[in-house]
Amino acid sequence: MVSEKPPSTPAPLVVNPQKTRVGLSRMWHAFGYSMAGLRAAWHETAFRQEAVAAIVMLPLSAWLGRSWVEAVLLAGSVVFVLVVELLNTGIETAIDRVGPEWHDLSKRAKDMGSAAVLLSLLLCAATWGLALWQRLQT
């Protein structure tokens, strides 16, 4: 009786070789991609304006906050605006990649991203406004 070898299984298809990285190599490359994203965002006017405001507001949050919790809430509201702006820019970029023609769903996605930025800005303004009000009352 002749024994047959089991058929060899083919190597899994790797669509994105970046997904095979692990450990420190994965973390290092992820950091590089994040830095590339921030550099790309800097070319967006809205992000640049918000980032410049953040450079001023983040140190001020330590002065304005009466405790570390208040300082973190103030700083967090500023960072939250930047995060939402990055996500909005990502949505807009992906929509523009699909095609330049006008489509109702594309407009809807972009409008929702814009609304998210508006809400984050209102939250930040309310947080800072109330903190300033409290600081100036005493």
PDB file of C-alpha atoms in Angstrom:
ATOM      1  CA  MET A   1       0.000   0.000   0.000  1.00  0.00           C
ATOM      2  CA  VAL A   2       1.383   3.390  -1.028  1.00  0.00           C
ATOM      3  CA  SER A   3       0.771   6.236   1.373  1.00  0.00           C
ATOM      4  CA  GLU A   4      -0.209   9.522  -0.131  1.00  0.00           C
ATOM      5  CA  LYS A   5       0.985  12.810   1.198  1.00  0.00           C
ATOM      6  CA  PRO A   6      -1.773  15.079   2.351  1.00  0.00           C
ATOM      7  CA  PRO A   7      -2.209  17.970  -0.011  1.00  0.00           C
ATOM      8  CA  SER A   8      -0.259  20.970   1.149  1.00  0.00           C
ATOM      9  CA  THR A   9      -2.329  23.933   2.140  1.00  0.00           C
ATOM     10  CA  PRO A  10      -1.501  27.107   0.260  1.00  0.00           C
ATOM     11  CA  ALA A  11      -0.093  30.018   2.196  1.00  0.00           C
ATOM     12  CA  PRO A  12      -2.759  32.496   3.195  1.00  0.00           C
ATOM     13  CA  LEU A  13      -3.159  35.375   0.818  1.00  0.00           C
ATOM     14  CA  VAL A  14      -1.908  38.573   2.422  1.00  0.00           C
ATOM     15  CA  VAL A  15      -3.762  41.479   0.890  1.00  0.00           C
ATOM     16  CA  ASN A  16      -1.901  44.093   2.918  1.00  0.00           C
ATOM     17  CA  PRO A  17       1.638  43.211   3.974  1.00  0.00           C
ATOM     18  CA  GLN A  18       1.413  45.897   6.679  1.00  0.00           C
ATOM     19  CA  LYS A  19      -0.988  43.618   8.571  1.00  0.00           C
ATOM     20  CA  THR A  20       1.748  41.028   9.126  1.00  0.00           C
ATOM     21  CA  ARG A  21       3.767  43.314  11.403  1.00  0.00           C
ATOM     22  CA  VAL A  22       3.725  42.586  15.115  1.00  0.00           C
ATOM     23  CA  GLY A  23       5.224  43.959  18.298  1.00  0.00           C
ATOM     24  CA  LEU A  24       7.483  46.981  18.235  1.00  0.00           C
ATOM     25  CA  SER A  25       7.688  46.965  14.446  1.00  0.00           C
ATOM     26  CA  ARG A  26       3.905  47.306  14.240  1.00  0.00           C
ATOM     27  CA  MET A  27       3.898  50.099  16.830  1.00  0.00           C
ATOM     28  CA  TRP A  28       6.734  51.958  15.095  1.00  0.00           C
ATOM     29  CA  HIS A  29       5.016  51.823  11.706  1.00  0.00           C
ATOM     30  CA  ALA A  30       1.637  52.793  13.231  1.00  0.00           C
ATOM     31  CA  PHE A  31       3.312  55.829  14.795  1.00  0.00           C
ATOM     32  CA  GLY A  32       4.752  56.752  11.390  1.00  0.00           C
ATOM     33  CA  TYR A  33       1.317  56.487   9.769  1.00  0.00           C
ATOM     34  CA  SER A  34      -0.149  58.684  12.514  1.00  0.00           C
ATOM     35  CA  MET A  35       2.528  61.311  11.942  1.00  0.00           C
ATOM     36  CA  ALA A  36       1.814  61.185   8.204  1.00  0.00           C
ATOM     37  CA  GLY A  37      -1.853  61.747   8.976  1.00  0.00           C
ATOM     38  CA  LEU A  38      -1.068  64.777  11.124  1.00  0.00           C
ATOM     39  CA  ARG A  39       1.209  66.190   8.417  1.00  0.00           C
ATOM     40  CA  ALA A  40      -1.563  65.697   5.846  1.00  0.00           C
ATOM     41  CA  ALA A  41      -4.111  67.311   8.168  1.00  0.00           C
ATOM     42  CA  TRP A  42      -1.875  70.360   8.561  1.00  0.00           C
ATOM     43  CA  HIS A  43      -2.621  71.182   4.912  1.00  0.00           C
ATOM     44  CA  GLU A  44      -6.304  71.529   5.807  1.00  0.00           C
ATOM     45  CA  THR A  45      -7.196  75.099   6.795  1.00  0.00           C
ATOM     46  CA  ALA A  46      -9.750  74.149   9.454  1.00  0.00           C
ATOM     47  CA  PHE A  47      -7.386  71.718  11.178  1.00  0.00           C
ATOM     48  CA  ARG A  48      -4.542  74.223  11.082  1.00  0.00           C
ATOM     49  CA  GLN A  49      -6.717  76.918  12.694  1.00  0.00           C
ATOM     50  CA  GLU A  50      -7.894  74.542  15.407  1.00  0.00           C
ATOM     51  CA  ALA A  51      -4.354  73.267  16.023  1.00  0.00           C
ATOM     52  CA  VAL A  52      -3.031  76.812  16.472  1.00  0.00           C
ATOM     53  CA  ALA A  53      -5.874  77.525  18.911  1.00  0.00           C
ATOM     54  CA  ALA A  54      -4.994  74.294  20.741  1.00  0.00           C
ATOM     55  CA  ILE A  55      -1.371  75.389  21.103  1.00  0.00           C
ATOM     56  CA  VAL A  56      -2.648  78.396  23.046  1.00  0.00           C
ATOM     57  CA  MET A  57      -5.525  76.718  24.880  1.00  0.00           C
ATOM     58  CA  LEU A  58      -3.790  73.583  26.145  1.00  0.00           C
ATOM     59  CA  PRO A  59      -1.347  75.439  28.422  1.00  0.00           C
ATOM     60  CA  LEU A  60      -4.162  77.778  29.493  1.00  0.00           C
ATOM     61  CA  SER A  61      -6.204  74.783  30.632  1.00  0.00           C
ATOM     62  CA  ALA A  62      -3.657  74.185  33.415  1.00  0.00           C
ATOM     63  CA  TRP A  63      -4.133  77.770  34.614  1.00  0.00           C
ATOM     64  CA  LEU A  64      -7.910  77.933  34.216  1.00  0.00           C
ATOM     65  CA  GLY A  65      -8.690  74.576  35.784  1.00  0.00           C
ATOM     66  CA  ARG A  66      -8.960  74.726  39.558  1.00  0.00           C
ATOM     67  CA  SER A  67      -8.154  71.035  39.899  1.00  0.00           C
ATOM     68  CA  TRP A  68      -6.514  68.433  37.734  1.00  0.00           C
ATOM     69  CA  VAL A  69      -9.974  67.164  36.768  1.00  0.00           C
ATOM     70  CA  GLU A  70     -11.031  70.580  35.487  1.00  0.00           C
ATOM     71  CA  ALA A  71      -7.730  71.018  33.639  1.00  0.00           C
ATOM     72  CA  VAL A  72      -8.149  67.634  31.959  1.00  0.00           C
ATOM     73  CA  LEU A  73     -11.739  68.434  30.973  1.00  0.00           C
ATOM     74  CA  LEU A  74     -10.669  71.731  29.442  1.00  0.00           C
ATOM     75  CA  ALA A  75      -7.716  70.185  27.606  1.00  0.00           C
ATOM     76  CA  GLY A  76      -9.809  67.177  26.606  1.00  0.00           C
ATOM     77  CA  SER A  77     -12.476  69.348  25.009  1.00  0.00           C
ATOM     78  CA  VAL A  78      -9.776  70.992  22.875  1.00  0.00           C
ATOM     79  CA  VAL A  79      -8.202  67.681  21.851  1.00  0.00           C
ATOM     80  CA  PHE A  80     -11.696  66.325  21.119  1.00  0.00           C
ATOM     81  CA  VAL A  81     -12.199  69.082  18.523  1.00  0.00           C
ATOM     82  CA  LEU A  82      -8.954  68.046  16.798  1.00  0.00           C
ATOM     83  CA  VAL A  83      -9.940  64.373  16.806  1.00  0.00           C
ATOM     84  CA  VAL A  84     -13.356  65.094  15.314  1.00  0.00           C
ATOM     85  CA  GLU A  85     -11.794  67.373  12.693  1.00  0.00           C
ATOM     86  CA  LEU A  86      -9.378  64.590  11.707  1.00  0.00           C
ATOM     87  CA  LEU A  87     -12.264  62.128  11.358  1.00  0.00           C
ATOM     88  CA  ASN A  88     -14.293  64.635   9.345  1.00  0.00           C
ATOM     89  CA  THR A  89     -11.355  65.233   7.019  1.00  0.00           C
ATOM     90  CA  GLY A  90     -10.954  61.474   6.610  1.00  0.00           C
ATOM     91  CA  ILE A  91     -14.630  61.131   5.661  1.00  0.00           C
ATOM     92  CA  GLU A  92     -14.420  63.996   3.193  1.00  0.00           C
ATOM     93  CA  THR A  93     -11.230  62.599   1.658  1.00  0.00           C
ATOM     94  CA  ALA A  94     -12.754  59.139   1.244  1.00  0.00           C
ATOM     95  CA  ILE A  95     -15.891  60.611  -0.339  1.00  0.00           C
ATOM     96  CA  ASP A  96     -13.785  62.692  -2.736  1.00  0.00           C
ATOM     97  CA  ARG A  97     -11.745  59.570  -3.609  1.00  0.00           C
ATOM     98  CA  VAL A  98     -14.918  57.783  -4.700  1.00  0.00           C
ATOM     99  CA  GLY A  99     -15.735  60.456  -7.235  1.00  0.00           C
ATOM    100  CA  PRO A 100     -16.110  64.186  -7.778  1.00  0.00           C
ATOM    101  CA  GLU A 101     -19.719  64.045  -8.962  1.00  0.00           C
ATOM    102  CA  TRP A 102     -22.459  65.252  -6.661  1.00  0.00           C
ATOM    103  CA  HIS A 103     -24.435  62.518  -4.912  1.00  0.00           C
ATOM    104  CA  ASP A 104     -27.049  62.848  -2.178  1.00  0.00           C
ATOM    105  CA  LEU A 105     -25.371  60.227   0.038  1.00  0.00           C
ATOM    106  CA  SER A 106     -21.958  61.872  -0.368  1.00  0.00           C
ATOM    107  CA  LYS A 107     -23.453  65.208   0.642  1.00  0.00           C
ATOM    108  CA  ARG A 108     -25.170  63.577   3.592  1.00  0.00           C
ATOM    109  CA  ALA A 109     -21.919  61.990   4.835  1.00  0.00           C
ATOM    110  CA  LYS A 110     -20.019  65.257   4.496  1.00  0.00           C
ATOM    111  CA  ASP A 111     -22.798  67.217   6.218  1.00  0.00           C
ATOM    112  CA  MET A 112     -22.825  64.754   9.123  1.00  0.00           C
ATOM    113  CA  GLY A 113     -19.064  65.066   9.500  1.00  0.00           C
ATOM    114  CA  SER A 114     -19.405  68.827   9.504  1.00  0.00           C
ATOM    115  CA  ALA A 115     -22.182  68.617  12.109  1.00  0.00           C
ATOM    116  CA  ALA A 116     -19.913  66.492  14.312  1.00  0.00           C
ATOM    117  CA  VAL A 117     -17.225  69.190  14.143  1.00  0.00           C
ATOM    118  CA  LEU A 118     -19.811  71.848  15.004  1.00  0.00           C
ATOM    119  CA  LEU A 119     -21.002  69.886  18.045  1.00  0.00           C
ATOM    120  CA  SER A 120     -17.441  69.362  19.256  1.00  0.00           C
ATOM    121  CA  LEU A 121     -16.753  73.095  18.885  1.00  0.00           C
ATOM    122  CA  LEU A 122     -19.940  73.947  20.811  1.00  0.00           C
ATOM    123  CA  LEU A 123     -18.954  71.517  23.577  1.00  0.00           C
ATOM    124  CA  CYS A 124     -15.494  73.063  23.764  1.00  0.00           C
ATOM    125  CA  ALA A 125     -16.889  76.605  23.807  1.00  0.00           C
ATOM    126  CA  ALA A 126     -19.406  75.747  26.525  1.00  0.00           C
ATOM    127  CA  THR A 127     -16.778  74.006  28.651  1.00  0.00           C
ATOM    128  CA  TRP A 128     -14.348  76.917  28.384  1.00  0.00           C
ATOM    129  CA  GLY A 129     -17.083  79.526  28.768  1.00  0.00           C
ATOM    130  CA  LEU A 130     -18.358  77.976  31.998  1.00  0.00           C
ATOM    131  CA  ALA A 131     -14.841  77.553  33.360  1.00  0.00           C
ATOM    132  CA  LEU A 132     -14.043  81.202  32.576  1.00  0.00           C
ATOM    133  CA  TRP A 133     -17.333  82.301  34.133  1.00  0.00           C
ATOM    134  CA  GLN A 134     -16.526  80.404  37.322  1.00  0.00           C
ATOM    135  CA  ARG A 135     -12.949  81.738  37.401  1.00  0.00           C
ATOM    136  CA  LEU A 136     -14.049  85.368  36.921  1.00  0.00           C
ATOM    137  CA  GLN A 137     -16.834  85.155  39.524  1.00  0.00           C
ATOM    138  CA  THR A 138     -14.427  84.706  42.407  1.00  0.00           C
TER     139      THR A 138
END
